[in-house]
């Protein structure tokens, strides 16, 4: 391979493990920090500044250091004509499966009911439920959502999935588009959000849509905080329409001290850890894709700049 220059920009993340992974997987490449006077061949970035792309006109591809690409929206105009490639799985699907399965098991095994009974010191047994009784809806059937839906179905839950275009996922009843949203949601006792953040998914989980879930349903948001209208969620929890919510992502991260989500008794908060990018696995994938591009071959994971995912 020709000697390559790669700009590494990790936003607010610790750059050291990424730099070390590049040294292991692309030892002949020069890894640059930004700003730099050099012209790079590739950029691997998280939340990069727009000025980077005004200076770097020789980029052959820009790699997102994560699965989501909403952090690139502010610079997408400057990326027209450049291949934008995102991380596909690289160890994140297994983490998402663990998180969703944990939430599904808690719903299935009535964890919040028993927690409330413990607070009231009430000893009351409830009937066992077969796994197939629990209907789980997964919004987004892509690399991560598709893996989650399949794993929950393999475990024995009744799983339905919703995507933009019709998708076939083994063991999963598939729905597509706005027109099928209400039918998709109607029986889902647990809704797992795995959508990307785009203009069509922003604030999608509002009072209207969440009210289409059956009474007693619970929400898991492991996708993006801006999908959810947080006040509508809190109102539906307080009114008893929703039983609980497990939230990993938020409109503003970290959440403010005064946010009601921290102290709501039926909200579980985790700090954007449902699936953490593993630098070793992500960089191995980026290095493999760079080798393909250098050889004139196609790569997967290309971002559609119009659809914004
Ligand atoms: P993909 O791009 O592979 O999949 C996206 C899915 O969402 C596709 O099935 C797509 O439909 C569907 N979709 C997009 N827009 C719409 C819409 N308007 N209506 C219905 N369906 C829609 O993404 P991944 O599975 O790799 O990742 C999903 C998201 O997970 C990321 O974008 C990121 O935001 C989040 N994430 C969160 C992490 C965390 O730690 N909390 C970690 C990693 C990712 P179609 O199949 O028709 O294209
Ligand atoms: C991602 C994330 O998009 O970590 O990869 O949220």
Short mmCIF file of C-alpha atoms and ligand atoms in Angstrom, two decimals:
data_model
loop_
_atom_site.label_atom_id
_atom_site.label_comp_id
_atom_site.label_asym_id
_atom_site.label_seq_id
_atom_site.Cartn_x
_atom_site.Cartn_y
_atom_site.Cartn_z
CA UNK A 1 0.00 0.00 0.00
CA UNK A 2 1.23 3.57 -0.65
CA UNK A 3 2.30 5.48 2.49
CA UNK A 4 -0.91 6.96 3.91
CA UNK A 5 -1.68 9.93 6.11
CA UNK A 6 -4.71 9.66 8.37
CA UNK A 7 -6.20 12.40 10.51
CA UNK A 8 -7.51 11.08 13.81
CA UNK A 9 -9.98 13.34 15.63
CA UNK A 10 -11.83 11.77 18.56
CA UNK A 11 -14.02 14.68 19.70
CA UNK A 12 -14.19 14.66 23.49
CA UNK A 13 -13.08 11.00 23.72
CA UNK A 14 -9.67 9.82 24.93
CA UNK A 15 -7.63 9.62 21.73
CA UNK A 16 -4.83 7.40 23.11
CA UNK A 17 -6.47 3.97 22.61
CA UNK A 18 -7.47 4.96 19.06
CA UNK A 19 -3.94 6.09 18.23
CA UNK A 20 -2.53 2.83 19.65
CA UNK A 21 -5.01 0.78 17.63
CA UNK A 22 -4.02 2.62 14.42
CA UNK A 23 -0.35 1.90 15.20
CA UNK A 24 -1.22 -1.80 15.45
CA UNK A 25 -3.52 -2.09 12.45
CA UNK A 26 -1.94 0.39 10.01
CA UNK A 27 1.69 0.54 11.16
CA UNK A 28 2.92 2.10 7.92
CA UNK A 29 0.45 5.02 8.06
CA UNK A 30 1.22 8.41 9.58
CA UNK A 31 -1.51 9.32 12.05
CA UNK A 32 -1.99 13.09 12.27
CA UNK A 33 -3.77 15.24 14.81
CA UNK A 34 -5.80 18.24 13.69
CA UNK A 35 -4.88 21.03 12.97
CA UNK A 36 -2.08 20.01 10.64
CA UNK A 37 -0.38 21.49 7.58
CA UNK A 38 -0.25 18.07 5.92
CA UNK A 39 -2.89 16.86 3.44
CA UNK A 40 -4.37 13.58 4.68
CA UNK A 41 -5.71 10.68 2.60
CA UNK A 42 -8.33 9.61 5.15
CA UNK A 43 -9.95 10.98 8.29
CA UNK A 44 -11.29 8.94 11.23
CA UNK A 45 -13.45 11.24 13.33
CA UNK A 46 -16.03 11.82 16.03
CA UNK A 47 -17.74 15.25 16.05
CA UNK A 48 -15.12 16.96 13.87
CA UNK A 49 -14.94 20.74 13.31
CA UNK A 50 -16.16 22.06 9.95
CA UNK A 51 -12.82 23.85 9.42
CA UNK A 52 -11.08 20.47 9.08
CA UNK A 53 -12.84 19.79 5.78
CA UNK A 54 -12.22 23.25 4.34
CA UNK A 55 -8.48 22.50 4.59
CA UNK A 56 -8.49 18.80 3.75
CA UNK A 57 -9.51 18.57 0.12
CA UNK A 58 -7.69 15.29 -0.69
CA UNK A 59 -9.68 13.02 1.60
CA UNK A 60 -10.64 9.78 -0.09
CA UNK A 61 -12.99 8.78 2.72
CA UNK A 62 -14.11 9.96 6.13
CA UNK A 63 -14.76 7.27 8.76
CA UNK A 64 -17.14 7.80 11.66
CA UNK A 65 -15.61 6.34 14.83
CA UNK A 66 -19.09 5.17 15.86
CA UNK A 67 -22.17 3.55 14.36
CA UNK A 68 -24.23 6.74 14.48
CA UNK A 69 -23.41 9.60 12.12
CA UNK A 70 -25.57 12.39 13.55
CA UNK A 71 -22.30 13.89 14.90
CA UNK A 72 -21.40 14.49 11.24
CA UNK A 73 -24.59 16.35 10.29
CA UNK A 74 -23.05 19.81 10.86
CA UNK A 75 -20.26 18.99 8.36
CA UNK A 76 -22.23 16.91 5.85
CA UNK A 77 -22.45 19.78 3.37
CA UNK A 78 -18.65 19.83 3.19
CA UNK A 79 -18.51 16.05 2.72
CA UNK A 80 -20.50 15.89 -0.53
CA UNK A 81 -18.43 13.92 -3.02
CA UNK A 82 -16.38 12.18 -0.29
CA UNK A 83 -17.20 8.65 0.83
CA UNK A 84 -18.48 8.68 4.42
CA UNK A 85 -18.24 5.30 6.11
CA UNK A 86 -19.55 4.32 9.54
CA UNK A 87 -18.69 1.54 11.99
CA UNK A 88 -20.76 -1.60 11.47
CA UNK A 89 -21.08 -3.67 14.64
CA UNK A 90 -17.37 -4.12 15.57
CA UNK A 91 -18.40 -5.58 18.93
CA UNK A 92 -21.37 -3.26 19.51
CA UNK A 93 -24.13 -5.70 18.46
CA UNK A 94 -23.33 -8.11 21.31
CA UNK A 95 -23.38 -5.24 23.82
CA UNK A 96 -26.74 -4.02 22.48
CA UNK A 97 -28.13 -7.56 22.67
CA UNK A 98 -27.07 -7.82 26.33
CA UNK A 99 -28.68 -4.47 27.18
CA UNK A 100 -31.96 -5.20 25.37
CA UNK A 101 -32.16 -8.73 26.74
CA UNK A 102 -31.64 -7.44 30.28
CA UNK A 103 -34.50 -4.97 29.81
CA UNK A 104 -36.71 -7.66 28.24
CA UNK A 105 -36.00 -10.09 31.09
CA UNK A 106 -36.84 -7.42 33.68
CA UNK A 107 -40.15 -6.72 31.95
CA UNK A 108 -40.91 -10.41 31.47
CA UNK A 109 -40.00 -11.31 35.08
CA UNK A 110 -41.97 -8.32 36.50
CA UNK A 111 -38.92 -6.73 38.14
CA UNK A 112 -40.58 -3.35 38.69
CA UNK A 113 -43.65 -5.01 40.25
CA UNK A 114 -41.47 -6.90 42.72
CA UNK A 115 -39.44 -3.76 43.45
CA UNK A 116 -42.66 -1.90 44.30
CA UNK A 117 -43.82 -4.83 46.44
CA UNK A 118 -40.51 -4.83 48.31
CA UNK A 119 -40.90 -1.14 49.10
CA UNK A 120 -44.38 -1.92 50.47
CA UNK A 121 -43.09 -5.09 52.23
CA UNK A 122 -45.75 -7.08 50.37
CA UNK A 123 -45.17 -10.81 49.74
CA UNK A 124 -47.18 -11.61 46.60
CA UNK A 125 -46.43 -14.13 43.88
CA UNK A 126 -47.52 -13.59 40.26
CA UNK A 127 -48.00 -16.32 37.65
CA UNK A 128 -45.08 -17.41 35.48
CA UNK A 129 -45.32 -16.11 31.91
CA UNK A 130 -44.10 -18.07 28.88
CA UNK A 131 -41.47 -16.10 26.96
CA UNK A 132 -43.60 -16.05 23.80
CA UNK A 133 -46.23 -14.04 25.71
CA UNK A 134 -44.01 -10.96 25.78
CA UNK A 135 -44.27 -8.92 22.58
CA UNK A 136 -41.17 -6.81 21.97
CA UNK A 137 -40.99 -4.18 19.23
CA UNK A 138 -37.64 -3.13 17.82
CA UNK A 139 -37.57 0.18 15.93
CA UNK A 140 -34.77 0.05 13.35
CA UNK A 141 -33.71 -3.25 11.79
CA UNK A 142 -30.21 -2.30 10.67
CA UNK A 143 -26.86 -3.72 11.74
CA UNK A 144 -27.51 -3.31 15.48
CA UNK A 145 -31.34 -3.32 15.56
CA UNK A 146 -31.50 -6.39 13.30
CA UNK A 147 -29.07 -8.26 15.59
CA UNK A 148 -31.09 -7.28 18.68
CA UNK A 149 -34.41 -8.32 17.11
CA UNK A 150 -32.98 -11.70 16.03
CA UNK A 151 -31.44 -12.39 19.44
CA UNK A 152 -34.67 -11.55 21.30
CA UNK A 153 -36.62 -13.80 18.91
CA UNK A 154 -34.06 -16.62 19.33
CA UNK A 155 -34.49 -16.27 23.10
CA UNK A 156 -38.20 -16.96 22.65
CA UNK A 157 -39.90 -13.56 22.82
CA UNK A 158 -42.44 -12.57 20.17
CA UNK A 159 -40.61 -9.91 18.22
CA UNK A 160 -41.80 -7.34 15.70
CA UNK A 161 -39.54 -4.92 13.88
CA UNK A 162 -40.07 -1.58 12.16
CA UNK A 163 -37.88 0.01 9.52
CA UNK A 164 -38.05 2.57 6.73
CA UNK A 165 -38.10 0.01 3.93
CA UNK A 166 -39.46 -3.54 4.26
CA UNK A 167 -36.82 -5.85 5.86
CA UNK A 168 -36.84 -9.60 6.38
CA UNK A 169 -35.32 -10.69 9.69
CA UNK A 170 -35.63 -14.35 10.63
CA UNK A 171 -38.18 -14.95 13.37
CA UNK A 172 -39.31 -11.32 13.37
CA UNK A 173 -42.60 -9.91 12.07
CA UNK A 174 -41.58 -6.92 9.99
CA UNK A 175 -43.41 -3.61 9.50
CA UNK A 176 -42.26 -0.64 7.43
CA UNK A 177 -42.93 3.04 7.14
CA UNK A 178 -45.17 5.56 8.86
CA UNK A 179 -48.26 3.80 7.45
CA UNK A 180 -47.54 0.63 9.47
CA UNK A 181 -46.31 2.30 12.65
CA UNK A 182 -49.59 2.09 14.59
CA UNK A 183 -50.10 -1.59 13.70
CA UNK A 184 -46.50 -2.32 14.69
CA UNK A 185 -46.82 -0.63 18.08
CA UNK A 186 -50.30 -1.85 19.08
CA UNK A 187 -49.32 -5.06 20.97
CA UNK A 188 -45.72 -4.14 22.01
CA UNK A 189 -45.28 -4.38 25.78
CA UNK A 190 -41.64 -3.44 25.38
CA UNK A 191 -40.40 -1.00 22.74
CA UNK A 192 -36.67 -0.88 21.95
CA UNK A 193 -35.54 2.17 19.99
CA UNK A 194 -32.58 1.37 17.68
CA UNK A 195 -33.14 4.07 15.03
CA UNK A 196 -30.55 6.55 13.76
CA UNK A 197 -31.14 10.25 14.44
CA UNK A 198 -32.39 11.89 11.24
CA UNK A 199 -34.90 14.63 10.44
CA UNK A 200 -37.59 11.89 10.20
CA UNK A 201 -36.81 10.27 13.55
CA UNK A 202 -36.20 13.39 15.65
CA UNK A 203 -38.91 13.65 18.37
CA UNK A 204 -40.66 10.60 16.88
CA UNK A 205 -41.28 9.20 20.38
CA UNK A 206 -43.81 11.78 21.49
CA UNK A 207 -47.13 11.52 23.30
CA UNK A 208 -49.00 10.50 20.14
CA UNK A 209 -46.67 7.65 19.22
CA UNK A 210 -46.01 6.42 22.78
CA UNK A 211 -49.78 6.41 23.40
CA UNK A 212 -50.11 3.85 20.61
CA UNK A 213 -48.37 1.33 22.90
CA UNK A 214 -50.67 -0.74 25.12
CA UNK A 215 -51.20 0.38 28.72
CA UNK A 216 -48.40 -0.92 30.93
CA UNK A 217 -45.77 -0.95 28.17
CA UNK A 218 -42.14 0.02 28.80
CA UNK A 219 -39.63 1.89 26.65
CA UNK A 220 -35.94 1.25 26.08
CA UNK A 221 -34.05 4.01 24.28
CA UNK A 222 -30.55 2.95 23.29
CA UNK A 223 -30.49 4.98 20.06
CA UNK A 224 -30.47 8.77 20.41
CA UNK A 225 -31.95 11.06 23.05
CA UNK A 226 -33.42 13.46 20.50
CA UNK A 227 -35.88 10.76 19.41
CA UNK A 228 -37.73 11.11 22.69
CA UNK A 229 -39.86 14.01 23.92
CA UNK A 230 -38.83 13.58 27.55
CA UNK A 231 -41.75 15.60 29.04
CA UNK A 232 -44.23 13.39 27.14
CA UNK A 233 -42.57 10.27 28.53
CA UNK A 234 -42.70 11.57 32.10
CA UNK A 235 -46.39 12.53 31.67
CA UNK A 236 -47.28 9.08 30.32
CA UNK A 237 -45.40 7.40 33.19
CA UNK A 238 -47.17 9.59 35.76
CA UNK A 239 -50.57 8.96 34.16
CA UNK A 240 -49.90 5.20 34.33
CA UNK A 241 -50.03 4.59 30.58
CA UNK A 242 -46.38 3.52 30.55
CA UNK A 243 -44.93 1.29 33.25
CA UNK A 244 -41.28 2.29 32.95
CA UNK A 245 -38.40 3.43 30.80
CA UNK A 246 -34.78 2.42 30.50
CA UNK A 247 -32.86 5.27 28.95
CA UNK A 248 -29.24 5.19 27.80
CA UNK A 249 -29.32 8.33 25.65
CA UNK A 250 -30.65 11.83 26.28
CA UNK A 251 -31.42 15.10 24.54
CA UNK A 252 -28.60 16.72 26.55
CA UNK A 253 -25.75 14.52 27.73
CA UNK A 254 -24.85 14.44 30.55
CA UNK A 255 -28.37 15.09 31.84
CA UNK A 256 -28.76 18.19 33.99
CA UNK A 257 -28.86 17.77 37.80
CA UNK A 258 -32.42 19.09 37.86
CA UNK A 259 -33.72 16.65 35.21
CA UNK A 260 -36.73 14.67 36.54
CA UNK A 261 -35.31 11.61 34.78
CA UNK A 262 -32.59 11.17 37.45
CA UNK A 263 -35.13 10.74 40.23
CA UNK A 264 -38.19 9.27 38.54
CA UNK A 265 -38.92 5.98 40.36
CA UNK A 266 -39.73 4.16 37.13
CA UNK A 267 -36.91 5.46 34.96
CA UNK A 268 -33.55 3.71 34.79
CA UNK A 269 -30.71 5.91 33.55
CA UNK A 270 -27.40 4.69 32.11
CA UNK A 271 -24.76 7.10 30.75
CA UNK A 272 -24.67 6.25 27.00
CA UNK A 273 -23.02 2.89 27.50
CA UNK A 274 -25.45 0.48 25.82
CA UNK A 275 -22.75 -0.26 23.23
CA UNK A 276 -19.35 1.33 23.55
CA UNK A 277 -17.07 1.65 20.52
CA UNK A 278 -14.14 -0.69 21.07
CA UNK A 279 -11.13 1.10 19.50
CA UNK A 280 -9.31 -2.17 18.70
CA UNK A 281 -12.30 -3.63 16.80
CA UNK A 282 -13.34 -0.35 15.15
CA UNK A 283 -9.85 0.47 13.90
CA UNK A 284 -9.37 -3.10 12.61
CA UNK A 285 -12.55 -2.54 10.57
CA UNK A 286 -11.42 0.89 9.35
CA UNK A 287 -7.99 -0.51 8.36
CA UNK A 288 -9.62 -3.32 6.40
CA UNK A 289 -11.86 -0.85 4.56
CA UNK A 290 -8.93 1.46 3.79
CA UNK A 291 -7.07 -1.53 2.31
CA UNK A 292 -10.10 -2.28 0.12
CA UNK A 293 -10.46 1.33 -1.02
CA UNK A 294 -6.74 1.48 -1.82
CA UNK A 295 -7.19 -1.68 -3.90
CA UNK A 296 -10.12 -0.08 -5.77
CA UNK A 297 -12.70 -2.34 -4.10
CA UNK A 298 -16.12 -1.43 -2.71
CA UNK A 299 -16.78 -1.11 1.03
CA UNK A 300 -19.93 -1.52 3.11
CA UNK A 301 -21.20 0.95 5.69
CA UNK A 302 -21.44 3.90 3.29
CA UNK A 303 -23.59 6.69 4.69
CA UNK A 304 -26.38 8.12 2.54
CA UNK A 305 -25.85 11.87 3.03
CA UNK A 306 -29.42 12.63 1.91
CA UNK A 307 -31.05 10.15 4.31
CA UNK A 308 -28.46 11.16 6.99
CA UNK A 309 -27.72 7.60 8.17
P1 LIG B 1 -28.30 1.15 10.68
O1 LIG B 1 -28.07 2.34 9.83
O2 LIG B 1 -27.63 -0.13 10.31
O3 LIG B 1 -29.86 0.86 10.82
C1 LIG B 1 -30.81 1.87 10.93
C2 LIG B 1 -32.20 1.25 10.86
O4 LIG B 1 -33.16 2.27 11.15
C3 LIG B 1 -32.54 0.69 9.48
O5 LIG B 1 -33.29 -0.50 9.60
C4 LIG B 1 -33.39 1.81 8.88
O6 LIG B 1 -34.34 1.40 7.90
C5 LIG B 1 -34.13 2.28 10.11
N1 LIG B 1 -34.65 3.64 9.88
C6 LIG B 1 -33.97 4.77 9.56
N2 LIG B 1 -34.81 5.81 9.42
C7 LIG B 1 -36.05 5.32 9.65
C8 LIG B 1 -37.34 5.90 9.64
N3 LIG B 1 -37.55 7.20 9.36
N4 LIG B 1 -38.39 5.10 9.91
C9 LIG B 1 -38.22 3.78 10.17
N5 LIG B 1 -37.01 3.17 10.18
C10 LIG B 1 -35.94 3.94 9.93
O7 LIG B 1 -27.86 1.57 12.17
P2 LIG B 1 -27.29 0.65 13.34
O8 LIG B 1 -28.23 -0.46 13.57
O9 LIG B 1 -25.85 0.33 13.11
O10 LIG B 1 -27.32 1.70 14.56
C11 LIG B 1 -28.54 2.28 14.97
C12 LIG B 1 -28.30 3.44 15.92
O11 LIG B 1 -27.88 2.99 17.20
C13 LIG B 1 -27.18 4.40 15.53
O12 LIG B 1 -27.59 5.28 14.52
C14 LIG B 1 -26.90 5.11 16.84
O13 LIG B 1 -27.70 6.28 16.92
C15 LIG B 1 -27.34 4.11 17.90
N6 LIG B 1 -26.21 3.66 18.72
C16 LIG B 1 -26.26 3.88 20.08
C17 LIG B 1 -25.24 3.42 20.89
C18 LIG B 1 -25.32 3.55 22.37
O14 LIG B 1 -24.37 3.21 23.07
N7 LIG B 1 -26.40 3.99 22.93
C19 LIG B 1 -24.05 2.76 20.33
C20 LIG B 1 -24.11 2.56 18.89
C21 LIG B 1 -25.16 3.02 18.13
P3 LIG B 1 -33.89 0.72 6.52
O15 LIG B 1 -33.45 -0.67 6.94
O16 LIG B 1 -35.12 0.72 5.74
O17 LIG B 1 -32.77 1.55 5.98
C1 LIG B 2 -22.29 5.26 18.33
C2 LIG B 2 -22.45 5.58 19.76
O1 LIG B 2 -23.04 5.82 17.52
O2 LIG B 2 -21.56 5.19 20.54
O3 LIG B 2 -21.44 4.43 18.00
O4 LIG B 2 -23.45 6.17 20.17
#
